[in-house]
PDB file of C-alpha atoms in Angstrom:
ATOM      1  CA  UNK A   1      -0.198   0.462   0.000  1.00 81.00           C
ATOM      2  CA  UNK A   2       1.379   3.551  -0.972  1.00 96.00           C
ATOM      3  CA  UNK A   3       2.102   6.370   1.485  1.00 98.00           C
ATOM      4  CA  UNK A   4      -0.242   9.668   1.333  1.00 98.00           C
ATOM      5  CA  UNK A   5       2.591  13.025   0.650  1.00 98.00           C
ATOM      6  CA  UNK A   6       1.384  16.172   2.514  1.00 98.00           C
ATOM      7  CA  UNK A   7       3.364  19.236   2.317  1.00 98.00           C
ATOM      8  CA  UNK A   8       3.599  21.695   5.424  1.00 98.00           C
ATOM      9  CA  UNK A   9       3.026  25.571   5.058  1.00 98.00           C
ATOM     10  CA  UNK A  10       7.192  25.899   5.039  1.00 97.00           C
ATOM     11  CA  UNK A  11       7.741  23.199   2.416  1.00 98.00           C
ATOM     12  CA  UNK A  12       4.836  24.554   0.138  1.00 98.00           C
ATOM     13  CA  UNK A  13       6.945  27.968   0.979  1.00 98.00           C
ATOM     14  CA  UNK A  14       9.766  26.713  -0.063  1.00 97.00           C
ATOM     15  CA  UNK A  15       8.630  25.669  -3.391  1.00 97.00           C
ATOM     16  CA  UNK A  16       7.101  28.732  -3.911  1.00 97.00           C
ATOM     17  CA  UNK A  17       9.936  30.880  -3.382  1.00 96.00           C
ATOM     18  CA  UNK A  18      12.076  28.214  -5.317  1.00 97.00           C
ATOM     19  CA  UNK A  19      10.155  28.833  -8.153  1.00 97.00           C
ATOM     20  CA  UNK A  20       9.656  32.724  -8.245  1.00 97.00           C
ATOM     21  CA  UNK A  21      13.481  33.482  -7.526  1.00 95.00           C
ATOM     22  CA  UNK A  22      14.620  31.022 -10.843  1.00 96.00           C
ATOM     23  CA  UNK A  23      11.280  31.908 -12.994  1.00 96.00           C
ATOM     24  CA  UNK A  24      12.374  35.610 -12.811  1.00 96.00           C
ATOM     25  CA  UNK A  25      15.864  34.760 -13.675  1.00 96.00           C
ATOM     26  CA  UNK A  26      14.941  32.056 -16.477  1.00 97.00           C
ATOM     27  CA  UNK A  27      11.412  30.972 -16.483  1.00 96.00           C
ATOM     28  CA  UNK A  28      12.213  27.304 -18.153  1.00 96.00           C
ATOM     29  CA  UNK A  29      14.918  26.865 -15.488  1.00 95.00           C
ATOM     30  CA  UNK A  30      12.459  27.379 -12.761  1.00 96.00           C
ATOM     31  CA  UNK A  31       9.998  24.706 -14.789  1.00 97.00           C
ATOM     32  CA  UNK A  32      13.412  22.335 -14.752  1.00 98.00           C
ATOM     33  CA  UNK A  33      13.955  22.661 -11.152  1.00 97.00           C
ATOM     34  CA  UNK A  34      10.119  22.345 -10.532  1.00 97.00           C
ATOM     35  CA  UNK A  35       9.946  18.982 -11.920  1.00 98.00           C
ATOM     36  CA  UNK A  36      13.009  17.623 -11.341  1.00 98.00           C
ATOM     37  CA  UNK A  37      11.905  18.024  -7.315  1.00 98.00           C
ATOM     38  CA  UNK A  38       8.607  16.530  -7.959  1.00 98.00           C
ATOM     39  CA  UNK A  39      10.254  13.576  -9.374  1.00 98.00           C
ATOM     40  CA  UNK A  40      12.131  13.093  -6.706  1.00 98.00           C
ATOM     41  CA  UNK A  41       9.000  13.113  -4.365  1.00 98.00           C
ATOM     42  CA  UNK A  42       7.152  11.226  -6.373  1.00 98.00           C
ATOM     43  CA  UNK A  43       8.471   8.321  -5.594  1.00 98.00           C
ATOM     44  CA  UNK A  44       7.870   8.606  -1.728  1.00 98.00           C
ATOM     45  CA  UNK A  45       4.280   7.014  -2.257  1.00 98.00           C
ATOM     46  CA  UNK A  46       5.903   3.508  -2.974  1.00 98.00           C
ATOM     47  CA  UNK A  47       9.370   4.035  -1.265  1.00 98.00           C
ATOM     48  CA  UNK A  48       9.038   6.224   1.754  1.00 98.00           C
ATOM     49  CA  UNK A  49      12.263   5.145   3.426  1.00 97.00           C
ATOM     50  CA  UNK A  50      14.561   6.403   0.185  1.00 97.00           C
ATOM     51  CA  UNK A  51      15.738   9.305   1.413  1.00 97.00           C
ATOM     52  CA  UNK A  52      18.855   8.955   4.144  1.00 96.00           C
ATOM     53  CA  UNK A  53      18.191  10.171   7.742  1.00 96.00           C
ATOM     54  CA  UNK A  54      19.109  13.460   8.466  1.00 90.00           C
ATOM     55  CA  UNK A  55      22.565  13.529  10.714  1.00 87.00           C
ATOM     56  CA  UNK A  56      20.956  16.299  12.704  1.00 87.00           C
ATOM     57  CA  UNK A  57      16.981  14.984  13.396  1.00 88.00           C
ATOM     58  CA  UNK A  58      16.659  11.143  13.203  1.00 90.00           C
ATOM     59  CA  UNK A  59      13.327  11.293  12.406  1.00 95.00           C
ATOM     60  CA  UNK A  60      13.550  13.524   9.289  1.00 97.00           C
ATOM     61  CA  UNK A  61      14.676  11.820   6.080  1.00 98.00           C
ATOM     62  CA  UNK A  62      16.979  13.968   3.310  1.00 97.00           C
ATOM     63  CA  UNK A  63      16.156  12.888  -0.470  1.00 98.00           C
ATOM     64  CA  UNK A  64      18.260  14.622  -3.160  1.00 97.00           C
ATOM     65  CA  UNK A  65      16.922  15.548  -6.311  1.00 97.00           C
ATOM     66  CA  UNK A  66      18.532  13.890  -9.003  1.00 94.00           C
ATOM     67  CA  UNK A  67      19.326  16.759 -11.432  1.00 95.00           C
ATOM     68  CA  UNK A  68      19.228  19.949  -9.336  1.00 95.00           C
ATOM     69  CA  UNK A  69      20.727  18.739  -5.649  1.00 96.00           C
ATOM     70  CA  UNK A  70      18.025  20.214  -3.893  1.00 97.00           C
ATOM     71  CA  UNK A  71      16.899  18.742  -1.343  1.00 97.00           C
ATOM     72  CA  UNK A  72      13.259  17.415   0.303  1.00 98.00           C
ATOM     73  CA  UNK A  73      12.994  17.248   3.953  1.00 97.00           C
ATOM     74  CA  UNK A  74      10.403  14.870   5.206  1.00 98.00           C
ATOM     75  CA  UNK A  75       8.819  12.609   7.894  1.00 98.00           C
ATOM     76  CA  UNK A  76       7.348   9.560   7.661  1.00 98.00           C
ATOM     77  CA  UNK A  77       4.385   8.487  10.095  1.00 98.00           C
ATOM     78  CA  UNK A  78       4.216   4.794   9.256  1.00 97.00           C
ATOM     79  CA  UNK A  79       0.607   4.330  11.485  1.00 97.00           C
ATOM     80  CA  UNK A  80      -0.805   6.900   9.171  1.00 97.00           C
ATOM     81  CA  UNK A  81       0.935   5.908   5.945  1.00 98.00           C
ATOM     82  CA  UNK A  82       1.689   9.221   5.164  1.00 98.00           C
ATOM     83  CA  UNK A  83       5.047  11.300   4.327  1.00 98.00           C
ATOM     84  CA  UNK A  84       5.129  14.527   5.334  1.00 98.00           C
ATOM     85  CA  UNK A  85       7.194  17.016   3.379  1.00 98.00           C
ATOM     86  CA  UNK A  86       8.412  19.830   5.890  1.00 98.00           C
ATOM     87  CA  UNK A  87      11.424  21.694   4.145  1.00 97.00           C
ATOM     88  CA  UNK A  88      12.195  22.328   0.047  1.00 98.00           C
ATOM     89  CA  UNK A  89      15.797  23.788  -0.626  1.00 97.00           C
ATOM     90  CA  UNK A  90      19.277  24.151  -2.303  1.00 94.00           C
ATOM     91  CA  UNK A  91      22.048  22.647  -0.437  1.00 89.00           C
ATOM     92  CA  UNK A  92      23.892  25.960  -0.616  1.00 86.00           C
ATOM     93  CA  UNK A  93      21.188  28.034   1.951  1.00 82.00           C
ATOM     94  CA  UNK A  94      21.403  27.660   5.125  1.00 72.00           C
ATOM     95  CA  UNK A  95      18.998  25.376   6.263  1.00 73.00           C
ATOM     96  CA  UNK A  96      19.153  22.684   9.787  1.00 68.00           C
ATOM     97  CA  UNK A  97      17.051  20.260   8.064  1.00 67.00           C
TER      98      UNK A  97
END
């Protein structure tokens, strides 16, 4: 059985900020980056343990998108069969997830 995907407000804000920032500079790049992030997330319903456990927070996993290397930070709730996306960012950003 697959897991559902849910986004926190922060994660949605992250995606909007990434898209807005890139779209202002290069609309094609913005589309490609968001697509890359969405592709990474699309694997999580079937493989929720795919990401590596965060060194700082043991209940958080980190999955890196394949082409542009954006980090998707998420938690897995096995009882609810849910993946909660908590943040999306580029490694150059100073996030502590």
